[in-house]
Every structure is written in C-alpha cells, then in structure tokens.
Amino acid sequence: MAGEALRPAPRGRWEKILPRSLGLLVFLATSTSSLLHENFGFWGLTTMSFGAFGLGAFLLARLAAPQRKERLAHDAERGIIECAIRYPDSHPGSIRHRWLPGFAQVTRGTVRFQPDLVGDGDPAGTIRPFFEVILKGPVEPPAKRPAEVKRGWHIVVLETDEGLHLAAGETGLQLLEDRLGSPMDEK
C-alpha cells in the first residue's frame, strides 16, 4: 500500500527543543566564558563552561522527560513502540547486521517495523512485516552499546523466518510480552 506509515504520537515541545538546543548551549557557555577569561583563567572558564552546558542540558532533559513518558505510554496503548532491530544471522559488517532504529506496531503474532532514518520521530520508508513472531527471550547486550540502541533499552530475540533481535525500553518489552506471549508460555 503506497504511502502507508506508522503514526507514533508527535513529540512534545521540550522533546523537540532538547536535541536542537545542545549546540546553542555549547555556543552560549563558550562565548560567556570568553568574556570572563581575564577574571577566572583557563581552567576556571573550562569548568564554568562544562558546568553551564551540563546544567542547561540537565534542565532541558528534565522538562522533556514527562512528555516523552506520556508519548511512549500513549503509543503503547495503540500497540506502537520505539525500537531498533537487526538481523543477527546476517554477515558481520553488513548493513543488515547493524541496528536500524524505528517504530514497530505489535499485534498478536505480528510485528510491523518502519525505520526512523532521520531520528525525528517521524518514520519513513517501507514497512517491513514479520509474521508468526515468537518472543524467545533476552539477549546479553554487546560490550559497547551501539548508538542506535538507546540507554536503558534491552535486547530480545524474536523468532521469525529470518531471525531478529529487537531492542526496546521497558514499555516496549512489556507490550511484546503481552501481545506475543512470554518466553515461559512455550515450555
């Protein structure tokens, strides 16, 4: 079906501002510190710059957190989760072996995945359906967390015709368990 897309809830105002403002925070911290260079010296200004940047980023993240939590809960009610997938049986180093971030719609036995190639919360590209999906259980995370797998996400194995690893947050994993069944249900 042409033009079909998963429609996750739109990001809140602070969620949109946070990634766009980090560069501005660096600029403001650096330019302000250059004005005070003679009074505090290099190390004092470096400390002040990092402190100002860290405080600004922390405050923006605190403002965005409730909006993100509400958005993810609303999407979970509709069966949509933010996640990343990869094909573990593919050739190491290939594109299919890398993590692909996006959104998935989970229904009984089916997962429909659409990539979020830009990272702005508006998925684009072809929806990839996976049928007769069985939740197999958790996987040990890699030693170095890939950039596409967000902090706090866990990785599970989904049995499909191709084999699939899916990384998602707690809400997403709970939705997978609710709709695909617990790995303990098979035994």
Coordinates of N, CA and C in Angstrom, one line a residue:
M1 N 0.8 -1.2 0.0 CA 0.0 0.0 0.0 C 0.9 1.2 0.0
A2 N 0.8 2.1 -1.0 CA 1.7 3.2 -1.1 C 1.3 4.3 -0.1
G3 N 2.3 4.8 0.5 CA 2.1 5.9 1.5 C 1.7 5.4 2.9
E4 N 1.6 4.1 3.1 CA 1.3 3.6 4.4 C 2.4 3.9 5.4
A5 N 2.1 4.3 6.6 CA 3.1 4.6 7.6 C 2.6 4.4 8.9
L6 N 3.4 4.1 9.9 CA 3.1 4.0 11.3 C 3.1 5.5 11.8
R7 N 2.1 5.8 12.6 CA 2.0 7.2 13.0 C 2.1 7.2 14.6
P8 N 3.4 7.2 15.1 CA 3.5 7.4 16.5 C 3.1 8.8 16.9
A9 N 2.8 9.0 18.2 CA 2.4 10.3 18.7 C 3.5 11.3 18.5
P10 N 3.1 12.5 18.2 CA 4.1 13.5 17.9 C 4.9 13.9 19.2
R11 N 6.1 14.2 19.0 CA 7.0 14.6 20.1 C 6.5 15.9 20.7
G12 N 6.7 16.1 22.0 CA 6.3 17.3 22.7 C 7.2 18.4 22.4
R13 N 6.9 19.6 22.9 CA 7.7 20.8 22.6 C 9.1 20.7 23.2
W14 N 9.2 20.3 24.4 CA 10.5 20.2 25.0 C 11.3 19.0 24.4
E15 N 10.7 18.0 24.0 CA 11.4 16.9 23.3 C 12.0 17.4 22.0
K16 N 11.3 18.3 21.3 CA 11.9 18.8 20.1 C 13.0 19.8 20.3
I17 N 12.9 20.6 21.4 CA 13.8 21.6 21.7 C 15.2 21.0 22.2
L18 N 15.1 19.9 22.9 CA 16.3 19.3 23.5 C 17.4 19.1 22.6
P19 N 17.3 18.2 21.5 CA 18.4 17.9 20.6 C 18.8 19.2 19.8
R20 N 17.9 20.1 19.5 CA 18.3 21.2 18.7 C 19.0 22.3 19.5
S21 N 18.8 22.3 20.8 CA 19.4 23.3 21.7 C 20.8 23.0 22.2
L22 N 21.3 21.8 22.0 CA 22.6 21.4 22.6 C 23.7 22.2 22.0
G23 N 23.7 22.5 20.7 CA 24.7 23.3 20.0 C 24.6 24.7 20.5
L24 N 23.4 25.2 20.7 CA 23.3 26.6 21.3 C 23.8 26.7 22.7
L25 N 23.6 25.6 23.5 CA 24.2 25.6 24.8 C 25.7 25.7 24.8
V26 N 26.3 24.9 23.9 CA 27.8 25.0 23.8 C 28.2 26.4 23.4
F27 N 27.5 27.0 22.4 CA 27.9 28.3 22.0 C 27.8 29.3 23.1
L28 N 26.6 29.3 23.9 CA 26.4 30.2 25.0 C 27.5 30.1 26.1
A29 N 27.7 28.8 26.4 CA 28.7 28.6 27.5 C 30.1 29.0 27.1
T30 N 30.5 28.8 25.9 CA 31.8 29.2 25.4 C 31.9 30.7 25.2
S31 N 30.9 31.3 24.6 CA 31.0 32.7 24.4 C 31.0 33.5 25.8
T32 N 30.2 33.0 26.7 CA 30.1 33.7 28.0 C 31.4 33.5 28.7
S33 N 32.0 32.4 28.6 CA 33.3 32.2 29.3 C 34.4 33.0 28.7
S34 N 34.4 33.3 27.4 CA 35.4 34.1 26.8 C 35.3 35.5 27.3
L35 N 34.2 36.0 27.7 CA 34.0 37.3 28.2 C 34.7 37.4 29.6
L36 N 34.7 36.3 30.3 CA 35.2 36.3 31.7 C 36.7 35.7 31.8
H37 N 37.3 35.6 30.7 CA 38.6 34.9 30.6 C 39.7 35.6 31.6
E38 N 39.7 36.9 31.6 CA 40.7 37.5 32.4 C 40.5 37.3 33.9
N39 N 39.3 37.1 34.4 CA 39.0 37.0 35.8 C 39.2 35.6 36.3
F40 N 39.0 34.6 35.5 CA 39.0 33.2 36.1 C 40.1 32.3 35.5
G41 N 40.7 32.7 34.5 CA 41.8 31.8 33.9 C 41.2 30.7 33.1
F42 N 42.1 29.9 32.5 CA 41.7 28.9 31.5 C 40.9 27.8 32.2
W43 N 41.4 27.2 33.3 CA 40.8 26.1 34.0 C 39.4 26.5 34.6
G44 N 39.4 27.7 35.2 CA 38.2 28.1 35.8 C 37.1 28.3 34.7
L45 N 37.5 28.9 33.6 CA 36.5 29.0 32.5 C 36.1 27.7 31.9
T46 N 37.0 26.8 31.8 CA 36.6 25.4 31.3 C 35.6 24.8 32.2
T47 N 35.9 24.9 33.5 CA 35.0 24.3 34.4 C 33.6 25.0 34.4
M48 N 33.6 26.3 34.3 CA 32.3 27.0 34.2 C 31.6 26.7 32.9
S49 N 32.3 26.5 31.8 CA 31.6 26.2 30.5 C 31.0 24.8 30.6
F50 N 31.7 23.8 31.1 CA 31.2 22.5 31.2 C 30.0 22.5 32.2
G51 N 30.2 23.2 33.3 CA 29.1 23.3 34.2 C 27.8 23.9 33.7
A52 N 28.0 25.0 33.0 CA 26.8 25.7 32.4 C 26.1 24.8 31.3
F53 N 27.0 24.1 30.5 CA 26.4 23.2 29.5 C 25.7 22.1 30.1
G54 N 26.3 21.5 31.1 CA 25.7 20.3 31.8 C 24.4 20.7 32.5
L55 N 24.4 21.9 33.2 CA 23.2 22.3 33.9 C 22.0 22.6 32.9
G56 N 22.4 23.3 31.8 CA 21.4 23.5 30.8 C 20.8 22.3 30.1
A57 N 21.7 21.3 29.8 CA 21.2 20.1 29.2 C 20.4 19.3 30.2
F58 N 20.8 19.3 31.5 CA 20.0 18.6 32.5 C 18.6 19.2 32.7
L59 N 18.5 20.5 32.7 CA 17.2 21.1 32.9 C 16.3 20.9 31.7
L60 N 16.9 20.9 30.5 CA 16.0 20.6 29.3 C 15.6 19.1 29.3
A61 N 16.5 18.2 29.7 CA 16.1 16.8 29.8 C 15.0 16.6 30.8
R62 N 15.1 17.3 31.9 CA 14.1 17.2 33.0 C 12.7 17.7 32.5
L63 N 12.7 18.7 31.7 CA 11.5 19.2 31.1 C 10.9 18.3 30.0
A64 N 11.8 17.6 29.3 CA 11.3 16.7 28.2 C 10.9 15.4 28.7
A65 N 11.4 14.9 29.9 CA 11.1 13.6 30.3 C 9.7 13.2 30.5
P66 N 8.9 14.1 31.2 CA 7.4 13.8 31.3 C 6.7 13.7 30.0
Q67 N 7.1 14.5 29.0 CA 6.4 14.5 27.7 C 6.8 13.2 27.0
R68 N 8.0 12.8 27.1 CA 8.5 11.5 26.5 C 7.7 10.3 27.1
K69 N 7.7 10.3 28.4 CA 7.0 9.2 29.1 C 5.5 9.1 28.7
E70 N 4.9 10.3 28.6 CA 3.4 10.3 28.2 C 3.3 9.9 26.8
R71 N 4.2 10.3 25.9 CA 4.1 9.9 24.5 C 4.3 8.4 24.3
L72 N 5.3 7.8 25.0 CA 5.5 6.4 24.9 C 4.4 5.6 25.4
A73 N 3.8 6.1 26.5 CA 2.6 5.3 27.1 C 1.4 5.4 26.1
H74 N 1.2 6.6 25.5 CA 0.1 6.7 24.5 C 0.3 5.8 23.3
D75 N 1.6 5.7 22.8 CA 1.9 4.8 21.7 C 1.7 3.4 22.1
A76 N 2.1 3.0 23.3 CA 2.0 1.6 23.7 C 0.5 1.2 23.8
E77 N -0.4 2.1 24.2 CA -1.8 1.8 24.2 C -2.3 1.5 22.8
R78 N -1.7 2.1 21.8 CA -2.0 1.8 20.4 C -1.2 0.7 19.8
G79 N -0.3 0.1 20.5 CA 0.5 -1.0 20.0 C 1.7 -0.6 19.3
I80 N 2.2 0.6 19.4 CA 3.3 1.1 18.7 C 4.5 1.3 19.7
I81 N 5.7 0.8 19.4 CA 6.8 1.0 20.3 C 8.0 1.6 19.5
E82 N 8.8 2.4 20.2 CA 10.0 2.9 19.6 C 11.1 1.8 19.9
C83 N 11.8 1.4 18.8 CA 12.7 0.3 19.0 C 13.8 0.4 17.9
A84 N 14.7 -0.7 17.9 CA 15.7 -0.8 16.9 C 15.8 -2.3 16.6
I85 N 16.0 -2.7 15.4 CA 16.1 -4.1 15.0 C 17.4 -4.4 14.3
R86 N 17.8 -5.6 14.3 CA 18.9 -6.1 13.5 C 18.7 -7.6 13.2
Y87 N 19.4 -8.1 12.2 CA 19.3 -9.5 11.8 C 20.6 -10.2 12.2
P88 N 20.5 -10.9 13.3 CA 21.8 -11.5 13.9 C 22.5 -12.5 13.0
D89 N 21.7 -13.2 12.1 CA 22.3 -14.2 11.3 C 22.9 -13.7 10.0
S90 N 22.9 -12.4 9.8 CA 23.4 -11.8 8.6 C 25.0 -11.7 8.7
H91 N 25.6 -11.4 7.6 CA 27.1 -11.4 7.6 C 27.6 -10.2 8.4
P92 N 28.5 -10.5 9.4 CA 29.0 -9.4 10.2 C 29.6 -8.3 9.4
G93 N 29.3 -7.0 9.7 CA 29.7 -5.9 9.0 C 28.8 -5.4 7.9
S94 N 27.8 -6.3 7.6 CA 26.8 -5.9 6.5 C 25.8 -4.9 7.1
I95 N 25.1 -4.2 6.3 CA 24.1 -3.3 6.7 C 23.0 -4.0 7.5
R96 N 22.6 -5.2 7.1 CA 21.6 -5.9 7.9 C 22.0 -6.3 9.3
H97 N 23.3 -6.4 9.5 CA 23.8 -6.7 10.8 C 23.8 -5.6 11.8
R98 N 23.8 -4.4 11.2 CA 23.8 -3.1 12.1 C 22.3 -2.9 12.6
W99 N 22.2 -2.1 13.7 CA 21.0 -1.8 14.3 C 20.3 -0.7 13.4
L100 N 19.0 -0.9 13.2 CA 18.2 0.1 12.5 C 17.1 0.6 13.4
P101 N 17.2 1.9 13.8 CA 16.2 2.5 14.7 C 14.8 2.7 13.9
G102 N 13.8 2.7 14.7 CA 12.5 3.0 14.1 C 11.3 2.7 15.1
F103 N 10.2 2.4 14.5 CA 9.0 2.1 15.3 C 8.4 0.8 14.8
A104 N 7.8 0.1 15.7 CA 7.1 -1.2 15.4 C 5.7 -1.2 16.0
Q105 N 4.8 -1.8 15.2 CA 3.4 -2.0 15.6 C 3.3 -3.5 15.9
V106 N 2.9 -3.8 17.1 CA 2.9 -5.1 17.6 C 1.4 -5.6 17.7
T107 N 1.1 -6.7 17.1 CA -0.2 -7.3 17.2 C 0.0 -8.8 17.5
R108 N -1.0 -9.5 17.7 CA -0.9 -10.9 18.1 C -0.1 -11.7 16.9
G109 N 1.1 -12.1 17.2 CA 1.9 -12.9 16.3 C 2.5 -12.1 15.2
T110 N 2.3 -10.8 15.1 CA 2.9 -10.0 14.0 C 3.5 -8.7 14.5
V111 N 4.7 -8.4 13.9 CA 5.4 -7.1 14.2 C 5.6 -6.5 12.9
R112 N 5.1 -5.2 12.8 CA 5.4 -4.4 11.5 C 6.4 -3.3 11.9
F113 N 7.5 -3.3 11.2 CA 8.6 -2.3 11.6 C 8.7 -1.3 10.5
Q114 N 8.9 0.0 10.9 CA 9.2 1.0 9.9 C 10.3 1.9 10.4
P115 N 11.4 2.0 9.6 CA 12.6 2.7 10.1 C 12.3 4.2 10.3
D116 N 13.1 4.8 11.3 CA 13.1 6.2 11.5 C 14.5 6.7 11.1
L117 N 14.7 6.9 9.8 CA 16.1 7.2 9.3 C 16.6 8.5 9.7
V118 N 15.8 9.5 10.0 CA 16.3 10.8 10.3 C 16.4 10.9 11.8
G119 N 15.6 10.2 12.6 CA 15.7 10.3 14.1 C 14.8 11.3 14.7
D120 N 13.9 11.8 13.9 CA 13.0 12.9 14.4 C 11.6 12.4 14.9
G121 N 11.5 11.1 15.0 CA 10.2 10.5 15.5 C 9.1 10.4 14.4
D122 N 9.5 10.6 13.2 CA 8.5 10.5 12.1 C 9.0 9.4 11.1
P123 N 8.6 8.2 11.3 CA 9.2 7.1 10.5 C 8.9 7.3 9.0
A124 N 9.8 6.8 8.2 CA 9.7 6.9 6.8 C 10.3 5.6 6.2
G125 N 9.9 5.3 5.0 CA 10.4 4.1 4.3 C 9.4 3.0 4.3
T126 N 9.8 1.9 3.8 CA 8.8 0.8 3.7 C 8.6 0.1 5.0
I127 N 7.4 -0.3 5.3 CA 7.0 -1.1 6.4 C 7.4 -2.5 6.2
R128 N 8.2 -3.1 7.1 CA 8.6 -4.5 7.0 C 7.8 -5.3 7.9
P129 N 6.9 -6.2 7.4 CA 6.1 -7.0 8.3 C 6.8 -8.3 8.6
F130 N 6.7 -8.8 9.9 CA 7.2 -10.1 10.3 C 6.0 -10.9 10.9
F131 N 5.8 -12.0 10.3 CA 4.6 -12.8 10.6 C 5.0 -14.0 11.5
E132 N 4.1 -14.6 12.3 CA 4.3 -15.7 13.1 C 5.5 -15.5 14.0
V133 N 5.5 -14.3 14.7 CA 6.6 -14.0 15.5 C 6.5 -14.6 16.9
I134 N 7.6 -15.1 17.4 CA 7.6 -15.7 18.8 C 8.6 -15.1 19.6
L135 N 8.3 -14.6 20.7 CA 9.2 -14.0 21.6 C 10.0 -15.1 22.3
K136 N 11.4 -15.1 22.1 CA 12.2 -16.2 22.6 C 12.9 -15.8 23.9
G137 N 13.2 -14.6 24.2 CA 13.8 -14.2 25.4 C 14.9 -13.1 25.3
P138 N 15.5 -12.7 26.4 CA 16.5 -11.7 26.3 C 17.8 -12.2 25.8
V139 N 18.6 -11.2 25.3 CA 20.0 -11.5 24.8 C 20.9 -10.6 25.6
E140 N 22.1 -11.1 25.8 CA 23.1 -10.4 26.5 C 23.5 -9.2 25.6
P141 N 23.5 -7.9 26.2 CA 23.9 -6.8 25.4 C 25.4 -6.8 25.0
P142 N 25.7 -6.2 23.9 CA 27.1 -6.1 23.5 C 27.9 -5.3 24.5
A143 N 29.3 -5.6 24.5 CA 30.1 -4.9 25.4 C 30.1 -3.4 25.2
K144 N 30.0 -2.9 24.0 CA 29.9 -1.5 23.7 C 28.5 -1.3 23.1
R145 N 27.7 -0.4 23.7 CA 26.3 -0.2 23.3 C 26.4 0.6 22.0
P146 N 25.7 0.1 20.9 CA 25.6 0.8 19.7 C 24.8 2.1 19.8
A147 N 25.1 3.1 19.1 CA 24.5 4.4 19.2 C 23.0 4.3 18.9
E148 N 22.5 3.4 18.1 CA 21.1 3.2 17.7 C 20.3 2.6 18.9
V149 N 21.0 1.9 19.8 CA 20.3 1.3 20.9 C 20.4 2.3 22.1
K150 N 19.3 2.8 22.5 CA 19.3 3.9 23.5 C 19.6 3.3 24.9
R151 N 20.1 4.2 25.7 CA 20.4 3.8 27.1 C 19.2 3.3 27.8
G152 N 19.3 2.2 28.5 CA 18.2 1.6 29.2 C 17.4 0.6 28.4
W153 N 17.6 0.5 27.1 CA 16.9 -0.5 26.3 C 17.5 -1.9 26.5
H154 N 16.7 -2.9 26.3 CA 17.1 -4.3 26.5 C 16.9 -5.0 25.1
I155 N 17.6 -6.0 24.9 CA 17.6 -6.7 23.6 C 16.9 -8.1 23.8
V156 N 15.9 -8.4 22.9 CA 15.3 -9.7 23.0 C 15.4 -10.4 21.6
V157 N 15.3 -11.7 21.6 CA 15.3 -12.5 20.3 C 13.8 -12.7 19.9
L158 N 13.5 -12.4 18.7 CA 12.2 -12.7 18.1 C 12.4 -13.8 17.0
E159 N 11.7 -14.9 17.1 CA 11.8 -16.0 16.2 C 10.9 -15.6 15.0
T160 N 11.5 -15.4 13.8 CA 10.7 -15.2 12.6 C 11.4 -16.1 11.5
D161 N 10.9 -15.9 10.3 CA 11.5 -16.6 9.2 C 13.0 -16.3 9.0
E162 N 13.4 -15.0 9.4 CA 14.7 -14.6 9.2 C 15.5 -14.5 10.5
G163 N 14.9 -14.6 11.6 CA 15.6 -14.3 12.9 C 15.7 -12.8 13.1
L164 N 15.5 -12.4 14.3 CA 15.5 -10.9 14.6 C 15.9 -10.6 16.0
H165 N 16.7 -9.6 16.2 CA 16.9 -9.0 17.5 C 16.2 -7.7 17.5
L166 N 15.5 -7.4 18.7 CA 14.8 -6.2 18.8 C 15.2 -5.6 20.1
A167 N 15.6 -4.3 20.1 CA 15.9 -3.6 21.3 C 14.9 -2.5 21.6
A168 N 14.4 -2.5 22.8 CA 13.3 -1.5 23.2 C 13.4 -1.2 24.7
G169 N 12.7 -0.2 25.1 CA 12.6 0.1 26.5 C 11.6 -0.8 27.3
E170 N 11.5 -0.6 28.6 CA 10.6 -1.5 29.4 C 9.2 -1.5 28.9
T171 N 8.6 -0.4 28.5 CA 7.3 -0.3 28.0 C 7.1 -1.2 26.7
G172 N 8.1 -1.1 25.8 CA 8.0 -1.8 24.6 C 8.2 -3.3 24.8
L173 N 9.1 -3.7 25.8 CA 9.2 -5.1 26.1 C 8.0 -5.7 26.7
Q174 N 7.3 -4.9 27.6 CA 6.1 -5.4 28.2 C 5.0 -5.6 27.1
L175 N 4.9 -4.7 26.2 CA 3.9 -4.8 25.1 C 4.2 -6.0 24.2
L176 N 5.5 -6.3 23.9 CA 5.9 -7.5 23.2 C 5.4 -8.8 24.0
E177 N 5.7 -8.8 25.3 CA 5.3 -9.9 26.1 C 3.8 -10.1 26.1
D178 N 3.1 -9.0 26.2 CA 1.6 -9.1 26.3 C 1.0 -9.6 25.0
R179 N 1.6 -9.1 23.9 CA 1.0 -9.5 22.6 C 1.6 -10.7 21.9
L180 N 2.8 -11.0 22.2 CA 3.4 -12.2 21.6 C 3.5 -13.4 22.5
G181 N 3.3 -13.1 23.8 CA 3.4 -14.2 24.8 C 4.8 -14.2 25.5
S182 N 4.8 -14.6 26.7 CA 6.0 -14.7 27.4 C 6.9 -15.9 27.0
P183 N 8.2 -15.8 27.0 CA 9.0 -17.0 26.6 C 8.7 -18.2 27.5
M184 N 8.2 -18.0 28.7 CA 7.8 -19.1 29.6 C 6.6 -19.8 29.1
D185 N 5.7 -19.1 28.3 CA 4.5 -19.7 27.9 C 4.7 -21.0 27.0
E186 N 5.9 -21.0 26.3 CA 6.1 -22.1 25.4 C 6.5 -23.4 26.1
K187 N 7.0 -23.3 27.3 CA 7.5 -24.5 28.0 C 6.5 -25.3 28.6

